[in-house]
Coordinates of C-alpha atoms and ligand atoms in Angstrom, one line a residue:
M580 CA 4.9 -5.5 18.0
K581 CA 7.4 -4.9 15.2
N582 CA 7.7 -1.5 13.4
Y583 CA 8.2 -1.1 9.7
V584 CA 9.1 1.9 7.5
I585 CA 9.1 2.6 3.8
G586 CA 11.9 4.3 1.9
L587 CA 11.0 5.6 -1.6
D588 CA 13.9 6.5 -3.9
Y589 CA 13.3 8.3 -7.2
G590 CA 16.3 7.8 -9.5
S591 CA 16.8 9.1 -13.0
D592 CA 15.0 6.3 -14.8
S593 CA 12.9 4.6 -12.1
V594 CA 11.5 4.7 -8.6
R595 CA 11.9 2.0 -6.0
A596 CA 10.3 1.4 -2.7
V597 CA 11.7 -0.8 0.1
L598 CA 9.8 -2.0 3.2
I599 CA 12.2 -2.2 6.1
D600 CA 12.2 -3.7 9.5
T601 CA 13.4 -1.0 11.9
E602 CA 14.9 -3.4 14.3
N603 CA 17.7 -4.5 12.0
G604 CA 17.3 -2.8 8.6
Q605 CA 16.2 -6.1 7.0
E606 CA 14.4 -5.6 3.7
L607 CA 11.1 -7.4 3.7
A608 CA 10.1 -6.3 0.2
S609 CA 11.2 -4.0 -2.7
D610 CA 9.7 -3.0 -5.9
V611 CA 10.8 -0.9 -8.9
C612 CA 8.8 1.0 -11.5
H613 CA 10.4 2.4 -14.6
Y614 CA 9.0 5.8 -15.8
K615 CA 6.8 5.1 -18.8
R616 CA 6.9 8.4 -20.6
W617 CA 10.5 9.0 -19.8
G618 CA 11.4 5.5 -21.1
N619 CA 9.8 6.6 -24.5
K620 CA 12.0 9.7 -24.4
E621 CA 8.9 11.9 -24.3
Y622 CA 9.4 15.6 -23.5
C623 CA 13.2 15.3 -23.9
N624 CA 15.7 16.6 -26.5
A625 CA 19.2 15.3 -25.8
S626 CA 20.6 17.5 -28.6
I627 CA 19.9 20.6 -26.5
N628 CA 20.3 18.8 -23.2
Q629 CA 16.7 19.1 -22.3
F630 CA 15.5 16.4 -19.9
R631 CA 12.0 16.7 -18.5
Q632 CA 9.9 14.2 -16.6
H633 CA 6.1 14.1 -16.4
P634 CA 4.8 14.1 -12.9
L635 CA 2.4 11.3 -13.8
D636 CA 5.4 9.0 -14.2
H637 CA 6.3 9.8 -10.6
I638 CA 2.8 9.5 -9.2
E639 CA 2.1 6.2 -11.0
G640 CA 5.4 4.9 -9.7
L641 CA 4.7 6.0 -6.2
E642 CA 1.3 4.2 -6.2
S643 CA 2.5 1.0 -7.8
T644 CA 5.7 0.5 -5.8
I645 CA 4.3 1.2 -2.4
K646 CA 1.3 -1.0 -3.0
A647 CA 3.6 -3.7 -4.2
V648 CA 5.8 -3.7 -1.1
V649 CA 2.8 -3.4 1.3
A650 CA 1.3 -6.5 -0.4
A651 CA 4.5 -8.5 -0.6
G652 CA 5.6 -7.6 3.0
K653 CA 2.3 -9.0 4.4
V654 CA 2.5 -6.6 7.4
D655 CA -0.4 -4.9 9.1
P656 CA -0.8 -1.4 7.7
S657 CA -0.8 0.0 11.3
Q658 CA 2.7 -1.3 11.7
I659 CA 4.0 0.9 8.8
K660 CA 5.1 3.8 11.0
S661 CA 6.6 6.2 8.4
I662 CA 7.7 6.9 4.9
C663 CA 10.6 9.1 3.7
I664 CA 11.1 10.1 0.0
D665 CA 14.4 10.9 -1.7
T666 CA 14.7 12.0 -5.3
T667 CA 17.3 13.3 -7.7
G668 CA 18.1 17.0 -7.5
S669 CA 18.1 19.7 -8.3
S670 CA 15.0 18.7 -10.2
P671 CA 12.5 21.6 -9.7
I672 CA 8.9 21.5 -10.9
P673 CA 6.3 24.4 -11.2
V674 CA 3.1 24.1 -9.2
T675 CA -0.1 26.0 -8.8
A676 CA -1.4 27.8 -5.7
D677 CA -3.1 24.7 -4.5
G678 CA 0.1 22.7 -4.9
T679 CA -0.9 20.9 -8.1
P680 CA 2.0 20.2 -10.5
L681 CA 1.4 22.5 -13.5
A682 CA 1.6 19.6 -16.0
L683 CA -1.5 18.1 -14.4
T684 CA -3.6 21.2 -15.2
K685 CA -5.5 21.9 -18.3
G686 CA -3.5 23.2 -21.2
F687 CA -0.1 22.2 -19.7
E688 CA -0.4 18.4 -20.0
H689 CA 2.2 18.1 -22.7
N690 CA 4.3 21.2 -22.2
P691 CA 7.8 20.2 -21.1
N692 CA 8.3 23.5 -19.4
A693 CA 5.5 22.7 -17.1
M694 CA 7.2 19.4 -16.1
M695 CA 10.0 18.5 -13.7
V696 CA 13.4 19.7 -14.9
L697 CA 15.6 16.7 -14.3
W698 CA 19.0 17.3 -12.6
K699 CA 20.9 16.5 -15.9
D700 CA 19.0 19.1 -17.9
H701 CA 21.6 21.7 -19.0
T702 CA 19.3 24.1 -20.8
A703 CA 20.1 26.8 -18.3
I704 CA 23.8 27.3 -18.9
N705 CA 23.4 31.0 -19.7
E706 CA 21.2 31.7 -16.7
A707 CA 23.8 29.9 -14.4
N708 CA 26.5 32.2 -15.9
E709 CA 24.4 35.2 -15.2
I710 CA 23.9 34.1 -11.6
N711 CA 27.7 33.6 -11.2
E712 CA 28.5 37.0 -12.8
L713 CA 26.0 38.8 -10.6
S714 CA 27.0 37.0 -7.4
A715 CA 30.7 37.9 -7.9
N716 CA 30.1 41.5 -8.9
W717 CA 26.9 43.0 -7.4
G718 CA 28.8 44.4 -4.4
G719 CA 27.0 42.4 -1.8
E720 CA 27.4 38.9 -0.3
N721 CA 28.4 36.2 -2.8
F722 CA 25.5 33.8 -2.3
T723 CA 27.3 31.0 -4.1
K724 CA 29.9 30.8 -1.3
Y725 CA 28.5 27.7 0.4
E726 CA 27.9 26.0 -2.9
G727 CA 31.5 25.8 -4.0
G728 CA 31.6 29.4 -5.3
I729 CA 30.1 28.5 -8.7
Y730 CA 26.4 28.2 -9.4
S731 CA 25.5 25.3 -11.8
S732 CA 23.0 25.1 -14.6
E733 CA 21.9 21.9 -12.9
W734 CA 20.4 23.9 -10.1
F735 CA 17.1 25.5 -8.9
W736 CA 17.3 29.2 -9.7
A737 CA 19.1 28.8 -13.1
K738 CA 16.5 26.3 -14.2
I739 CA 13.5 28.3 -13.1
L740 CA 14.9 31.5 -14.7
H741 CA 15.5 29.7 -17.9
V742 CA 11.9 28.2 -18.1
A743 CA 10.3 31.5 -17.0
R744 CA 12.1 33.4 -19.8
E745 CA 11.3 30.8 -22.4
D746 CA 7.6 30.2 -21.5
E747 CA 5.4 33.1 -20.5
A748 CA 2.4 30.9 -19.9
V749 CA 4.3 28.6 -17.5
K750 CA 5.7 31.7 -15.7
N751 CA 2.3 33.2 -15.2
A752 CA 0.6 29.9 -14.2
A753 CA 3.3 28.7 -11.7
H754 CA 2.5 30.0 -8.2
T755 CA 5.7 28.4 -6.8
W756 CA 8.3 25.8 -7.7
M757 CA 9.2 22.8 -5.6
E758 CA 12.1 20.4 -5.6
H759 CA 11.0 16.9 -6.7
C760 CA 11.6 15.5 -3.1
D761 CA 9.4 18.3 -1.7
L762 CA 6.6 17.8 -4.2
M763 CA 6.3 14.1 -3.6
T764 CA 6.3 14.6 0.2
Y765 CA 3.7 17.4 -0.1
L766 CA 1.5 15.1 -2.3
L767 CA 1.3 12.6 0.5
I768 CA 0.7 14.8 3.6
D769 CA -2.5 16.0 5.1
D770 CA -1.6 19.6 5.8
K771 CA -1.9 21.4 2.4
D772 CA -0.7 24.8 3.6
L773 CA 2.0 25.5 1.0
K774 CA 3.5 28.4 3.0
S775 CA 4.2 26.3 6.2
F776 CA 5.1 23.1 4.3
K777 CA 8.5 21.8 5.5
R778 CA 10.9 22.0 2.6
S779 CA 14.1 20.0 2.4
R780 CA 17.2 21.5 4.0
C781 CA 19.3 19.3 1.7
A782 CA 17.7 20.5 -1.5
A783 CA 17.6 24.2 -0.4
G784 CA 21.1 24.3 1.0
H785 CA 22.9 22.5 -1.8
K786 CA 20.9 23.9 -4.8
A787 CA 19.0 27.1 -3.9
M788 CA 21.6 29.1 -2.0
W789 CA 19.6 28.8 1.2
H790 CA 21.8 29.6 4.2
E791 CA 21.4 30.7 7.8
D792 CA 24.0 33.4 7.3
W793 CA 21.6 35.4 5.2
N794 CA 18.4 34.2 6.8
G795 CA 17.4 31.7 4.1
L796 CA 17.2 32.2 0.4
P797 CA 19.1 35.1 -1.3
P798 CA 17.2 38.4 -0.7
V799 CA 14.9 40.2 -3.1
E800 CA 17.5 42.9 -3.8
F801 CA 19.7 40.3 -5.3
L802 CA 17.1 38.2 -7.1
E803 CA 15.4 41.2 -8.7
K804 CA 18.7 42.1 -10.4
L805 CA 18.6 38.8 -12.1
D806 CA 14.9 39.0 -13.0
P807 CA 11.9 40.6 -11.3
Y808 CA 10.1 37.3 -11.6
L809 CA 12.5 35.6 -9.2
A810 CA 12.0 38.4 -6.7
T811 CA 8.2 37.9 -6.8
L812 CA 8.6 34.1 -6.7
R813 CA 10.7 34.3 -3.6
G814 CA 7.6 35.5 -1.7
N815 CA 5.9 32.2 -2.7
L816 CA 8.9 30.0 -1.7
Y817 CA 10.0 29.5 1.9
D818 CA 12.1 30.8 4.7
E819 CA 12.7 27.8 7.0
T820 CA 14.0 24.4 5.9
Y821 CA 14.1 21.1 7.7
T822 CA 16.3 18.0 8.0
S823 CA 14.8 14.6 7.1
D824 CA 14.6 13.4 10.7
V825 CA 11.7 15.8 11.1
V826 CA 8.0 15.0 10.5
A827 CA 6.5 16.8 7.5
G828 CA 3.0 15.5 8.2
N829 CA 0.7 12.6 8.4
L830 CA -0.4 10.6 5.4
N831 CA -3.6 12.1 4.0
Q832 CA -6.8 10.2 3.7
E833 CA -6.8 10.1 -0.1
W834 CA -3.4 8.5 -0.3
A835 CA -3.9 6.3 2.7
T836 CA -6.9 4.8 0.8
R837 CA -5.0 4.5 -2.5
L838 CA -2.0 2.8 -0.8
G839 CA -3.9 0.7 1.6
L840 CA -2.3 2.4 4.6
T841 CA -3.6 4.4 7.6
T842 CA -3.5 8.2 8.2
D843 CA -1.3 7.4 11.3
T844 CA 1.6 6.8 9.0
I845 CA 4.1 9.7 9.3
I846 CA 5.8 11.3 6.3
A847 CA 9.3 12.6 6.9
V848 CA 10.8 15.7 5.2
G849 CA 12.2 14.8 1.8
T850 CA 15.8 14.7 0.7
F851 CA 18.2 13.9 -2.2
D852 CA 19.1 10.4 -3.3
A853 CA 22.9 10.7 -2.8
H854 CA 22.6 12.0 0.7
S855 CA 20.2 9.3 1.8
G856 CA 22.4 6.8 0.0
A857 CA 25.3 7.9 2.2
V858 CA 23.1 7.3 5.3
G859 CA 22.1 3.9 4.0
A860 CA 25.8 3.0 3.6
K861 CA 26.6 4.0 7.2
I862 CA 28.4 7.3 6.4
D863 CA 30.6 8.5 9.3
E864 CA 33.0 11.4 9.8
N865 CA 35.7 11.7 7.1
T866 CA 34.2 8.9 5.1
L867 CA 33.6 9.6 1.4
V868 CA 30.5 7.9 0.1
R869 CA 30.5 7.8 -3.7
V870 CA 27.2 7.1 -5.4
M871 CA 28.3 5.7 -8.7
G872 CA 25.6 5.3 -11.3
T873 CA 24.6 7.4 -14.2
S874 CA 26.5 10.3 -12.5
T875 CA 28.4 10.3 -9.3
C876 CA 27.6 12.1 -6.1
D877 CA 30.4 12.3 -3.6
I878 CA 29.2 12.8 -0.1
L879 CA 31.2 13.6 3.1
V880 CA 30.2 14.7 6.6
S881 CA 32.3 16.7 8.9
T882 CA 31.8 18.5 12.2
K883 CA 30.9 22.2 12.5
E884 CA 34.0 22.6 14.7
I885 CA 36.3 21.3 11.9
I886 CA 34.7 23.1 8.9
G887 CA 33.9 26.3 10.9
T888 CA 33.5 29.2 8.6
K889 CA 35.7 27.7 5.9
T890 CA 34.2 27.3 2.5
V891 CA 35.4 24.5 0.3
K892 CA 36.0 25.7 -3.3
G893 CA 34.5 24.2 -6.4
I894 CA 32.1 21.6 -4.8
C895 CA 28.3 21.4 -4.8
G896 CA 27.9 22.8 -1.3
Q897 CA 28.3 22.4 2.4
V898 CA 25.1 22.3 4.3
D899 CA 24.3 21.9 7.9
G900 CA 22.3 18.7 8.3
S901 CA 22.0 17.7 4.7
V902 CA 23.2 14.2 5.5
I903 CA 23.3 13.8 9.3
P904 CA 21.5 16.4 11.4
G905 CA 24.1 18.3 13.4
Y906 CA 26.9 17.7 11.0
I907 CA 28.0 19.6 7.8
G908 CA 27.2 17.5 4.7
L909 CA 29.5 18.2 1.8
E910 CA 28.6 17.2 -1.8
A911 CA 30.6 17.0 -5.0
G912 CA 30.2 14.8 -8.1
Q913 CA 30.6 14.1 -11.8
S914 CA 27.8 14.9 -14.2
A915 CA 28.5 11.7 -16.1
F916 CA 30.0 8.5 -14.8
G917 CA 28.1 5.4 -16.0
D918 CA 26.6 7.7 -18.6
V919 CA 30.1 8.1 -20.2
L920 CA 30.1 4.3 -20.9
A921 CA 26.4 4.4 -21.8
W922 CA 27.2 7.0 -24.5
F923 CA 30.0 4.8 -25.9
K924 CA 27.7 1.8 -26.0
E925 CA 25.0 3.8 -27.8
T926 CA 27.6 5.1 -30.3
L927 CA 28.9 1.6 -31.0
S928 CA 25.4 0.3 -31.4
W929 CA 24.7 2.4 -34.4
P930 CA 25.3 -0.4 -37.0
L931 CA 23.3 -2.8 -34.9
D932 CA 20.3 -0.4 -34.6
N933 CA 20.4 0.8 -38.2
L934 CA 21.7 -2.2 -40.2
V935 CA 21.4 -5.4 -38.2
Y936 CA 18.1 -5.1 -36.3
T937 CA 16.4 -3.6 -39.3
S938 CA 17.7 -6.3 -41.8
N939 CA 15.3 -8.5 -43.7
L940 CA 17.7 -11.4 -43.3
L941 CA 16.5 -11.9 -39.7
S942 CA 13.1 -12.8 -38.5
D943 CA 11.4 -10.7 -35.8
E944 CA 12.0 -13.5 -33.4
Q945 CA 15.7 -13.7 -34.3
K946 CA 16.0 -10.0 -33.9
V947 CA 14.6 -10.1 -30.4
Q948 CA 16.9 -13.0 -29.4
L949 CA 19.9 -11.3 -30.9
K950 CA 19.1 -8.0 -29.2
A951 CA 18.8 -9.8 -25.8
E952 CA 22.1 -11.6 -26.4
V953 CA 24.0 -8.4 -27.5
E954 CA 22.5 -6.5 -24.5
S955 CA 23.7 -9.0 -21.9
N956 CA 27.2 -9.3 -23.4
F957 CA 28.0 -5.8 -24.6
I958 CA 29.5 -4.2 -21.5
K959 CA 30.7 -7.5 -20.2
T960 CA 32.8 -8.4 -23.2
L961 CA 34.1 -4.8 -23.7
T962 CA 35.1 -4.9 -20.0
Q963 CA 36.9 -8.2 -20.3
Q964 CA 38.8 -7.1 -23.3
A965 CA 39.6 -3.6 -21.9
E966 CA 40.8 -5.3 -18.6
A967 CA 43.2 -7.5 -20.6
I968 CA 45.0 -4.6 -22.2
P969 CA 48.2 -4.0 -20.3
L970 CA 48.9 -0.5 -19.0
S971 CA 52.2 -0.6 -20.9
E972 CA 50.2 -0.6 -24.2
S973 CA 49.3 2.7 -25.8
I974 CA 45.9 3.8 -24.4
P975 CA 44.1 6.9 -25.5
T976 CA 43.5 9.7 -23.1
A977 CA 39.8 10.7 -22.6
L978 CA 37.9 13.3 -20.6
D979 CA 34.8 12.4 -18.7
W980 CA 33.0 15.6 -19.6
V981 CA 30.3 14.3 -22.0
N982 CA 27.7 16.1 -19.8
G983 CA 29.9 18.9 -18.6
R984 CA 31.9 19.1 -15.4
R985 CA 29.9 19.2 -12.2
T986 CA 33.0 19.4 -9.9
P987 CA 35.6 20.5 -9.1
D988 CA 34.6 23.9 -10.3
A989 CA 31.3 23.5 -12.2
N990 CA 31.4 24.2 -15.9
Q991 CA 28.6 22.5 -17.7
G992 CA 29.7 24.0 -21.0
L993 CA 32.7 21.8 -21.1
K994 CA 32.7 18.8 -23.5
S995 CA 34.7 15.6 -23.7
A996 CA 37.7 14.9 -25.9
I997 CA 39.8 11.9 -26.7
S998 CA 43.5 12.1 -27.7
N999 CA 46.3 9.7 -28.5
I1000 CA 44.3 7.6 -31.0
S1001 CA 46.2 5.6 -33.5
L1002 CA 45.4 2.9 -36.1
G1003 CA 46.0 0.4 -33.4
T1004 CA 43.2 1.9 -31.2
K1005 CA 40.3 -0.5 -31.0
A1006 CA 37.0 -0.3 -29.2
P1007 CA 38.3 -1.9 -26.0
H1008 CA 41.2 0.6 -25.9
L1009 CA 38.6 3.5 -26.1
F1010 CA 36.5 1.8 -23.4
K1011 CA 39.5 1.5 -21.2
A1012 CA 40.3 5.1 -21.8
L1013 CA 36.8 6.1 -20.9
I1014 CA 36.9 4.1 -17.7
N1015 CA 40.2 5.7 -16.8
S1016 CA 38.7 9.1 -17.5
I1017 CA 35.8 8.6 -15.1
C1018 CA 38.3 7.5 -12.4
F1019 CA 40.6 10.4 -13.1
G1020 CA 37.6 12.8 -12.8
S1021 CA 36.9 11.1 -9.4
K1022 CA 40.5 11.7 -8.3
K1023 CA 40.2 15.4 -9.1
I1024 CA 37.4 15.6 -6.6
V1025 CA 39.2 13.7 -3.9
D1026 CA 42.3 15.9 -4.5
R1027 CA 40.2 19.0 -4.2
F1028 CA 38.7 18.0 -0.9
E1029 CA 42.1 17.1 0.5
E1030 CA 43.7 20.3 -0.8
E1031 CA 40.9 22.2 0.9
G1032 CA 41.7 20.5 4.2
V1033 CA 38.8 18.0 4.3
R1034 CA 40.2 14.7 5.5
I1035 CA 39.2 11.5 3.8
D1036 CA 40.0 8.4 5.8
S1037 CA 37.9 5.9 3.9
V1038 CA 35.9 5.5 0.7
I1039 CA 32.6 3.6 0.3
G1040 CA 31.0 2.9 -3.1
I1041 CA 27.3 2.5 -3.6
G1042 CA 25.1 2.5 -6.8
G1043 CA 24.9 0.4 -10.0
V1044 CA 28.5 0.7 -11.1
A1045 CA 30.0 0.1 -7.7
R1046 CA 28.1 -3.2 -7.5
K1047 CA 28.3 -4.3 -11.1
S1048 CA 31.8 -3.5 -12.3
P1049 CA 34.7 -4.9 -10.3
F1050 CA 37.0 -3.6 -13.1
I1051 CA 35.9 0.0 -12.6
M1052 CA 36.2 -0.4 -8.9
Q1053 CA 39.7 -1.8 -9.1
T1054 CA 40.8 0.9 -11.5
L1055 CA 39.3 3.5 -9.1
A1056 CA 41.1 2.0 -6.1
N1057 CA 44.4 2.2 -8.1
V1058 CA 43.8 5.8 -9.3
L1059 CA 42.8 7.1 -5.9
N1060 CA 45.4 4.9 -4.2
K1061 CA 42.9 4.2 -1.5
P1062 CA 40.9 1.1 -0.5
I1063 CA 37.2 1.2 -1.4
K1064 CA 34.4 -0.7 0.3
V1065 CA 31.3 -1.6 -1.5
A1066 CA 27.9 -1.5 0.3
A1067 CA 26.0 -4.7 0.0
S1068 CA 22.6 -3.1 -0.4
D1069 CA 21.2 -2.8 -3.9
Q1070 CA 19.0 0.1 -2.6
A1071 CA 21.2 2.2 -0.4
P1072 CA 19.3 5.5 -1.1
A1073 CA 16.0 3.9 -0.4
L1074 CA 17.4 2.2 2.7
G1075 CA 18.8 5.6 3.8
A1076 CA 15.3 7.2 3.3
A1077 CA 13.9 4.4 5.5
I1078 CA 16.4 5.2 8.2
Y1079 CA 15.3 8.9 8.2
A1080 CA 11.7 7.7 8.3
A1081 CA 12.5 5.6 11.4
V1082 CA 14.1 8.6 13.2
A1083 CA 11.2 10.9 12.2
A1084 CA 8.8 8.3 13.7
G1085 CA 10.7 8.4 17.0
I1086 CA 11.9 4.8 16.7
Y1087 CA 15.5 5.9 17.0
P1088 CA 16.8 9.0 18.8
N1089 CA 19.0 10.1 15.8
V1090 CA 20.3 9.2 12.4
I1091 CA 23.6 7.9 13.6
E1092 CA 22.1 5.4 16.0
A1093 CA 19.5 4.4 13.4
S1094 CA 22.1 3.9 10.6
K1095 CA 24.3 1.8 12.9
K1096 CA 21.4 -0.6 13.4
M1097 CA 19.7 -0.4 10.0
G1098 CA 22.5 0.6 7.5
S1099 CA 23.9 -1.7 4.9
D1100 CA 26.8 -4.0 5.5
F1101 CA 29.6 -4.3 3.0
E1102 CA 30.0 -7.0 0.4
S1103 CA 33.5 -6.4 -0.9
E1104 CA 36.6 -4.2 -0.7
Y1105 CA 39.1 -3.2 -3.4
F1106 CA 42.7 -2.4 -2.5
P1107 CA 45.2 -0.4 -4.5
E1108 CA 47.6 -2.6 -6.5
S1109 CA 51.1 -1.2 -5.7
D1110 CA 52.6 -2.3 -9.0
K1111 CA 50.1 -0.3 -11.0
I1112 CA 50.0 3.0 -9.1
E1113 CA 52.8 4.7 -11.0
A1114 CA 51.4 3.8 -14.4
Y1115 CA 48.0 5.2 -13.5
Q1116 CA 49.7 8.4 -12.2
E1117 CA 51.3 8.8 -15.6
L1118 CA 48.0 8.3 -17.4
M1119 CA 46.4 10.8 -14.9
D1120 CA 49.1 13.4 -15.9
S1121 CA 48.0 13.0 -19.5
Y1122 CA 44.4 13.5 -18.4
S1123 CA 45.2 16.7 -16.6
D1124 CA 47.2 18.0 -19.6
L1125 CA 44.3 17.3 -22.0
A1126 CA 41.7 18.7 -19.5
Q1127 CA 43.7 21.9 -19.2
F1128 CA 44.0 22.3 -22.9
I1129 CA 40.4 21.6 -23.7
E1130 CA 39.3 24.0 -21.0
S1131 CA 41.6 26.7 -22.4
I1132 CA 40.0 26.5 -25.9
T1133 CA 36.4 26.2 -24.7
K1134 CA 34.5 29.4 -25.1
Ligands
LIG1687 N1 28.8 -3.5 -15.6 C1 28.8 -2.2 -15.8 N2 29.9 -1.6 -16.2 C2 29.9 -0.3 -16.4 N3 28.8 0.5 -16.3 C3 27.7 0.0 -16.0 C4 27.6 -1.4 -15.7 N4 26.3 -1.7 -15.4 C5 25.6 -0.5 -15.4 N5 26.5 0.5 -15.8 C6 26.1 1.9 -15.9 O1 25.5 2.3 -14.7 C7 24.5 3.3 -14.9 C8 23.3 3.0 -14.1 O2 23.5 3.0 -12.8 P1 22.4 2.8 -11.7 O3 23.0 3.1 -10.3 O4 21.8 1.5 -11.9 O5 21.3 3.9 -12.0 P2 21.0 5.4 -11.6 O6 22.2 6.2 -11.7 O7 19.9 5.9 -12.5 O8 20.5 5.3 -10.2 C9 24.3 3.4 -16.4 O9 25.0 4.6 -16.9 C10 25.1 2.2 -17.0 O10 25.7 2.5 -18.2
LIG1688 O1 22.9 15.5 -7.9 C1 22.3 14.7 -7.3 C2 22.0 15.0 -5.9 O2 22.5 16.2 -5.5 C3 21.7 13.5 -7.9 O3 20.4 13.5 -7.6 C4 22.0 13.3 -9.3 O4 23.3 13.2 -9.6 C5 21.3 12.0 -9.9 O5 21.8 10.9 -9.3 P1 21.7 9.4 -10.1 O6 22.6 9.4 -11.2 O7 20.2 9.3 -10.5 O8 22.1 8.4 -9.0

């Protein structure tokens, strides 16, 4: 009898489920659900970088996508052996003593502080600065050392501290906080003991300063110097963490009934999207897997023997087992990648939104048609025209920091800048400059890994941009001066989660064996164009100069 597993992947805007045949990784069915409240921009305020998501968006998405794949796959529920969930991160959410997300309790239904604080929320810049200041100067261990030496406002403790200070009611009502991947896993399992619940090693190690060297989370003595609340909270968090090849529990009766599954289905420990994406794309030693979508996550694995006690400066952490159990997983990334281009598109759309689509000269039907046509041609036409501009022509220099800099050397307070604009600069020139900027930001990350002695033998691209924009991928291959393979799977993170699920269910002995059999093949490869390398190097020098200048004048 065949065995099947489900991978559930929570992205920034939507959640997708895939039903996978464990024998060969074949996808029998997939389904996507866009978050309703998030889509209406509820509970968010981009002007202060506040991005919150209502847990109902996640719960509704879980139910609809899993039901859809179970129905479409037409397999017997008893053959669905296990489920693993990956989510964005660090995306913490406050919960009550019985593990209920606070936003689902009376009085907190519409309070953004009671909701999930999405990874790209940067309201906690001051708190991250405080953590960095204290870590460096308190006279004890620097707990940021395995997280690149700089704690980011995108991460667990900074976000919790910010919300707790801003909202007394949430602070008092929250018994504990969970990463999104842990909460969704906890929701599904039968054992509701919060204290013994198996939290994700990946989330804890990369974002919450959990490390074996100091027996888990930073100690009370350190946390109470930040805020007594964090010291108290620590008692309601966790000591141990687990990799995603481990069973978190069995599916509980309530959710088995809701999903049309049985309580024999195993739920694996949760993880982050980028890390599971790397597994879905068959990551191997010294392979850099770049998840290129709204942001980028750059994932590498290396052996404990090679990394040893060495700490890699300015990245988002090195964690034992965060990608492949038994190996050190290293993470870096850019806070905006596709989002840089999305920002430009939105900016250019102002006259359309305010003058064209509101005009009385067009009927409602014409407006809908026009909008659809513009939408399908916008990025396509800009890309074609940007691609046609020769590198010998004057191209502006831009920085990719529209959402701050995640790595190398996190500084979420940085903002973007564009220089070298003339009367001859048109939208496609700016678009080309922005594409260059996201590729140069990528090169800074690759350079940092290599400077720190982490070898990169090959590069794999996954995610929306990797599959949809050959121009960006070619530019990136030229800028990195390395070939880049693109994974064929549209759903590499969900596939990676399915691979973890298969190992947790005992179908494969380990993640490496499972990913060899179930991981995605490659659909294309981009090679550096030797005649363009030098020109890109010159443009990269201008990027570095501008970056240095902007950083020097940023307070
Ligand atoms: N053809 C394209 N060229 C450039 N950017 C694109 C293209 N298609 C999508 N994007 C960008 O990709 C991002 C979405 O990536 P995707 O991987 O689908 O989502 P997510 O990051 O939420 O998982 C958006 O920022 C969008 O602007
Ligand atoms: O930072 C991480 C993982 O550590 C990601 O969850 C975050 O960049 C979000 O990724 P997406 O842009 O949704 O692919």
